[in-house]
Amino acid sequence: MKTRDETHVPLPDFPTYPMAEMQARAAAFHTAMLSRRSVRAFSDRPVAREVIEHCVLTAGSAPSGANHQPWYFACVGSPEKKREIREAAEAEEREFYSGKASAEWLEALAPIGTDADKPYMEIAPWLICIFAQRRGGVRTSEDRKNYYIHESVGIATGMLISACHMAGLATLVHTPNPMTFLNGLCGRPATEKPFLILVAGHPADDAMVPRHALIKKPLDEIAGFF
Ligand code: IYR
């Protein structure tokens, strides 16, 4: 590992804790994240743009291939634009539910109860349309090849979902397929691939979640210690 004063600085501001405090912090974060749910019934209660800005900045701090930060977050709050995105997404979903999806896929979705209607895309205050950039660089002005794009944008999206939850925002990952309509609606170039739409807002007062979603695998089934 090459480190030189011209290219490296000492690790700044890294917090460390005594072991008991580490355990308490890890457990507290786990508890906080356990109340995250994918929500499909949103309130129209507004959420300040500054909240979204901080959540996106958290996402933008994610690790990425060669630190190229190959992501763009189009944060849509205007009712007209949300309607356009909803209509285009529902058109894709109608095809999905009426023939494109395999019987096996529809069977897997049955316990969740989804269908082609996505009214929450207009009701929720924010649609964060996430794009993965095939080209870029550590500065936006660069035009180099990006690496590990899906891994990088996936990690950033996980951090965005966590940041939203910690701010008190419910979210839903939505992935109509294909999503290329998003490039036009969000004014993004064809070199960017729409990754997903994150619906964000307050849950509706009467929001329900599927029992199916409460099933979480225990530690010994998701991890091994060797
Ligand atoms: N995109 C569709 C279908 C869908 C697919 C999966 I996999 C899900 O976990 C949930 C939904 C929709 O949003 O209805």
GROMACS .gro file of C-alpha atoms and ligand atoms in nm:
model
  240
    1MET     CA    1   0.000   0.000   0.000
    2LYS     CA    2   0.153   0.324  -0.116
    3THR     CA    3   0.097   0.627   0.105
    4ARG     CA    4   0.275   0.954   0.053
    5ASP     CA    5   0.221   1.299   0.199
    6GLU     CA    6   0.133   1.435  -0.146
    7THR     CA    7  -0.152   1.185  -0.190
    8HIS     CA    8  -0.258   1.082   0.162
    9VAL     CA    9  -0.357   1.243   0.493
   10PRO     CA   10  -0.392   1.082   0.838
   11LEU     CA   11  -0.739   0.931   0.893
   12PRO     CA   12  -0.946   1.228   1.016
   13ASP     CA   13  -1.205   1.222   1.295
   14PHE     CA   14  -1.265   0.848   1.319
   15PRO     CA   15  -1.474   0.780   1.630
   16THR     CA   16  -1.380   0.485   1.852
   17TYR     CA   17  -1.561   0.355   2.161
   18PRO     CA   18  -1.492   0.114   2.447
   19MET     CA   19  -1.622  -0.238   2.368
   20ALA     CA   20  -1.930  -0.210   2.592
   21GLU     CA   21  -2.027   0.112   2.420
   22MET     CA   22  -1.969  -0.045   2.077
   23GLN     CA   23  -2.208  -0.325   2.168
   24ALA     CA   24  -2.467  -0.080   2.296
   25ARG     CA   25  -2.438   0.137   1.984
   26ALA     CA   26  -2.459  -0.159   1.746
   27ALA     CA   27  -2.764  -0.291   1.932
   28ALA     CA   28  -2.929   0.052   1.940
   29PHE     CA   29  -2.883   0.096   1.565
   30HIS     CA   30  -3.023  -0.252   1.505
   31THR     CA   31  -3.328  -0.165   1.716
   32ALA     CA   32  -3.377   0.165   1.532
   33MET     CA   33  -3.355  -0.007   1.193
   34LEU     CA   34  -3.593  -0.287   1.294
   35SER     CA   35  -3.885  -0.044   1.269
   36ARG     CA   36  -3.808   0.022   0.900
   37ARG     CA   37  -4.077  -0.116   0.674
   38SER     CA   38  -4.147  -0.087   0.304
   39VAL     CA   39  -4.457   0.132   0.306
   40ARG     CA   40  -4.716   0.148   0.028
   41ALA     CA   41  -4.959   0.394   0.185
   42PHE     CA   42  -4.819   0.744   0.226
   43SER     CA   43  -4.953   1.068   0.373
   44ASP     CA   44  -4.942   1.390   0.171
   45ARG     CA   45  -4.787   1.564   0.473
   46PRO     CA   46  -4.498   1.771   0.336
   47VAL     CA   47  -4.135   1.695   0.411
   48ALA     CA   48  -3.885   1.981   0.391
   49ARG     CA   49  -3.637   1.967   0.106
   50GLU     CA   50  -3.354   2.008   0.363
   51VAL     CA   51  -3.439   1.668   0.514
   52ILE     CA   52  -3.405   1.504   0.173
   53GLU     CA   53  -3.085   1.698   0.105
   54HIS     CA   54  -2.921   1.559   0.419
   55CYS     CA   55  -3.035   1.204   0.341
   56VAL     CA   56  -2.895   1.233  -0.012
   57LEU     CA   57  -2.568   1.373   0.124
   58THR     CA   58  -2.544   1.064   0.345
   59ALA     CA   59  -2.600   0.845   0.038
   60GLY     CA   60  -2.339   1.046  -0.149
   61SER     CA   61  -2.083   0.967   0.121
   62ALA     CA   62  -2.100   0.595   0.036
   63PRO     CA   63  -1.792   0.403  -0.077
   64SER     CA   64  -1.773   0.359  -0.456
   65GLY     CA   65  -1.549   0.213  -0.725
   66ALA     CA   66  -1.237   0.433  -0.750
   67ASN     CA   67  -1.441   0.691  -0.553
   68HIS     CA   68  -1.611   0.794  -0.878
   69GLN     CA   69  -1.947   0.828  -0.695
   70PRO     CA   70  -2.139   0.700  -0.998
   71TRP     CA   71  -2.483   0.815  -0.886
   72TYR     CA   72  -2.735   1.091  -0.942
   73PHE     CA   73  -3.041   1.150  -0.725
   74ALA     CA   74  -3.321   1.334  -0.905
   75CYS     CA   75  -3.542   1.445  -0.615
   76VAL     CA   76  -3.889   1.505  -0.752
   77GLY     CA   77  -4.132   1.702  -0.538
   78SER     CA   78  -4.342   1.883  -0.796
   79PRO     CA   79  -4.697   1.743  -0.826
   80GLU     CA   80  -4.688   1.760  -1.209
   81LYS     CA   81  -4.363   1.568  -1.237
   82LYS     CA   82  -4.474   1.311  -0.978
   83ARG     CA   83  -4.793   1.256  -1.181
   84GLU     CA   84  -4.592   1.204  -1.501
   85ILE     CA   85  -4.365   0.952  -1.327
   86ARG     CA   86  -4.662   0.772  -1.172
   87GLU     CA   87  -4.840   0.746  -1.507
   88ALA     CA   88  -4.532   0.612  -1.686
   89ALA     CA   89  -4.459   0.367  -1.402
   90GLU     CA   90  -4.818   0.241  -1.392
   91ALA     CA   91  -4.813   0.183  -1.769
   92GLU     CA   92  -4.512  -0.049  -1.721
   93GLU     CA   93  -4.670  -0.214  -1.419
   94ARG     CA   94  -4.995  -0.285  -1.606
   95GLU     CA   95  -4.793  -0.483  -1.861
   96PHE     CA   96  -4.604  -0.658  -1.582
   97TYR     CA   97  -4.917  -0.770  -1.398
   98SER     CA   98  -5.115  -0.860  -1.712
   99GLY     CA   99  -4.872  -1.096  -1.884
  100LYS     CA  100  -4.507  -1.002  -1.865
  101ALA     CA  101  -4.447  -1.144  -1.517
  102SER     CA  102  -4.415  -1.520  -1.483
  103ALA     CA  103  -4.669  -1.715  -1.276
  104GLU     CA  104  -4.386  -1.794  -1.032
  105TRP     CA  105  -4.309  -1.425  -0.989
  106LEU     CA  106  -4.673  -1.328  -0.935
  107GLU     CA  107  -4.706  -1.610  -0.683
  108ALA     CA  108  -4.403  -1.474  -0.491
  109LEU     CA  109  -4.566  -1.129  -0.482
  110ALA     CA  110  -4.912  -1.251  -0.377
  111PRO     CA  111  -4.848  -1.223   0.002
  112ILE     CA  112  -4.747  -0.859  -0.045
  113GLY     CA  113  -5.068  -0.774  -0.232
  114THR     CA  114  -4.916  -0.538  -0.491
  115ASP     CA  115  -5.085  -0.449  -0.818
  116ALA     CA  116  -5.034  -0.200  -1.102
  117ASP     CA  117  -5.193   0.093  -0.916
  118LYS     CA  118  -4.935   0.320  -0.753
  119PRO     CA  119  -5.135   0.618  -0.615
  120TYR     CA  120  -4.871   0.671  -0.345
  121MET     CA  121  -4.629   0.790  -0.612
  122GLU     CA  122  -4.833   1.109  -0.633
  123ILE     CA  123  -4.937   1.128  -0.268
  124ALA     CA  124  -4.590   1.094  -0.113
  125PRO     CA  125  -4.402   1.427  -0.108
  126TRP     CA  126  -4.084   1.294  -0.269
  127LEU     CA  127  -3.979   1.053  -0.541
  128ILE     CA  128  -3.603   1.011  -0.539
  129CYS     CA  129  -3.511   0.877  -0.883
  130ILE     CA  130  -3.169   0.717  -0.859
  131PHE     CA  131  -2.946   0.691  -1.166
  132ALA     CA  132  -2.628   0.486  -1.211
  133GLN     CA  133  -2.363   0.660  -1.420
  134ARG     CA  134  -2.167   0.446  -1.664
  135ARG     CA  135  -1.914   0.725  -1.711
  136GLY     CA  136  -1.788   1.001  -1.484
  137GLY     CA  137  -1.503   1.036  -1.240
  138VAL     CA  138  -1.420   1.173  -0.900
  139ARG     CA  139  -1.525   1.514  -1.031
  140THR     CA  140  -1.848   1.565  -1.227
  141SER     CA  141  -1.653   1.732  -1.509
  142GLU     CA  142  -1.462   1.407  -1.581
  143ASP     CA  143  -1.558   1.152  -1.845
  144ARG     CA  144  -1.386   0.828  -1.745
  145LYS     CA  145  -1.515   0.476  -1.721
  146ASN     CA  146  -1.689   0.399  -1.391
  147TYR     CA  147  -1.637   0.071  -1.204
  148TYR     CA  148  -1.856  -0.149  -0.983
  149ILE     CA  149  -2.145   0.077  -1.070
  150HIS     CA  150  -2.427  -0.141  -0.940
  151GLU     CA  151  -2.244  -0.231  -0.622
  152SER     CA  152  -2.168   0.137  -0.558
  153VAL     CA  153  -2.519   0.264  -0.629
  154GLY     CA  154  -2.668  -0.027  -0.431
  155ILE     CA  155  -2.458   0.064  -0.127
  156ALA     CA  156  -2.549   0.434  -0.162
  157THR     CA  157  -2.917   0.342  -0.189
  158GLY     CA  158  -2.896   0.133   0.129
  159MET     CA  159  -2.743   0.427   0.308
  160LEU     CA  160  -3.015   0.655   0.169
  161ILE     CA  161  -3.288   0.423   0.295
  162SER     CA  162  -3.120   0.409   0.637
  163ALA     CA  163  -3.079   0.788   0.649
  164CYS     CA  164  -3.444   0.838   0.557
  165HIS     CA  165  -3.554   0.594   0.826
  166MET     CA  166  -3.338   0.759   1.091
  167ALA     CA  167  -3.489   1.097   0.992
  168GLY     CA  168  -3.839   0.954   1.040
  169LEU     CA  169  -3.920   0.904   0.673
  170ALA     CA  170  -4.091   0.595   0.538
  171THR     CA  171  -3.964   0.468   0.204
  172LEU     CA  172  -4.051   0.227  -0.072
  173VAL     CA  173  -3.816   0.090  -0.333
  174HIS     CA  174  -3.997   0.092  -0.665
  175THR     CA  175  -3.858  -0.059  -0.982
  176PRO     CA  176  -4.089  -0.049  -1.284
  177ASN     CA  177  -3.924  -0.233  -1.571
  178PRO     CA  178  -3.809  -0.086  -1.805
  179MET     CA  179  -3.746   0.249  -1.635
  180THR     CA  180  -3.591   0.433  -1.928
  181PHE     CA  181  -3.882   0.682  -1.922
  182LEU     CA  182  -3.709   0.831  -1.618
  183ASN     CA  183  -3.420   0.965  -1.827
  184GLY     CA  184  -3.656   1.184  -2.026
  185LEU     CA  185  -3.870   1.288  -1.730
  186CYS     CA  186  -3.568   1.375  -1.513
  187GLY     CA  187  -3.355   1.520  -1.794
  188ARG     CA  188  -3.073   1.270  -1.748
  189PRO     CA  189  -2.841   1.156  -2.031
  190ALA     CA  190  -2.863   0.811  -2.191
  191THR     CA  191  -2.527   0.718  -2.030
  192GLU     CA  192  -2.712   0.702  -1.698
  193LYS     CA  193  -2.915   0.393  -1.618
  194PRO     CA  194  -3.221   0.441  -1.396
  195PHE     CA  195  -3.152   0.225  -1.088
  196LEU     CA  196  -3.469   0.262  -0.885
  197ILE     CA  197  -3.726   0.507  -0.756
  198LEU     CA  198  -3.728   0.562  -0.379
  199VAL     CA  199  -4.068   0.688  -0.263
  200ALA     CA  200  -4.022   0.888   0.059
  201GLY     CA  201  -4.260   1.056   0.300
  202HIS     CA  202  -4.468   1.004   0.611
  203PRO     CA  203  -4.671   0.684   0.624
  204ALA     CA  204  -5.049   0.723   0.598
  205ASP     CA  205  -5.222   0.708   0.937
  206ASP     CA  206  -5.395   0.386   0.831
  207ALA     CA  207  -5.090   0.231   0.658
  208MET     CA  208  -5.086  -0.149   0.662
  209VAL     CA  209  -4.788  -0.373   0.596
  210PRO     CA  210  -4.794  -0.735   0.484
  211ARG     CA  211  -4.737  -0.996   0.757
  212HIS     CA  212  -4.504  -1.159   0.504
  213ALA     CA  213  -4.266  -0.861   0.537
  214LEU     CA  214  -4.227  -0.914   0.910
  215ILE     CA  215  -4.056  -1.249   0.862
  216LYS     CA  216  -3.684  -1.189   0.909
  217LYS     CA  217  -3.430  -1.468   0.894
  218PRO     CA  218  -3.243  -1.535   1.221
  219LEU     CA  219  -2.874  -1.462   1.253
  220ASP     CA  220  -2.763  -1.824   1.222
  221GLU     CA  221  -2.936  -1.845   0.882
  222ILE     CA  222  -2.792  -1.525   0.739
  223ALA     CA  223  -2.442  -1.538   0.883
  224GLY     CA  224  -2.165  -1.777   0.976
  225PHE     CA  225  -1.865  -1.707   1.193
  226PHE     CA  226  -1.554  -1.895   1.093
  227IYR     N1  227  -4.249  -0.365  -0.968
  227IYR     C1  228  -4.375  -0.429  -0.933
  227IYR     C2  229  -4.361  -0.570  -0.890
  227IYR     C3  230  -4.285  -0.598  -0.768
  227IYR     C4  231  -4.176  -0.681  -0.775
  227IYR     C5  232  -4.108  -0.718  -0.663
  227IYR     I1  233  -3.957  -0.854  -0.678
  227IYR     C6  234  -4.145  -0.668  -0.538
  227IYR     O1  235  -4.076  -0.705  -0.424
  227IYR     C7  236  -4.255  -0.586  -0.529
  227IYR     C8  237  -4.326  -0.549  -0.644
  227IYR     C9  238  -4.454  -0.342  -0.834
  227IYR     O2  239  -4.400  -0.248  -0.777
  227IYR     O3  240  -4.573  -0.369  -0.814
   0.00000   0.00000   0.00000
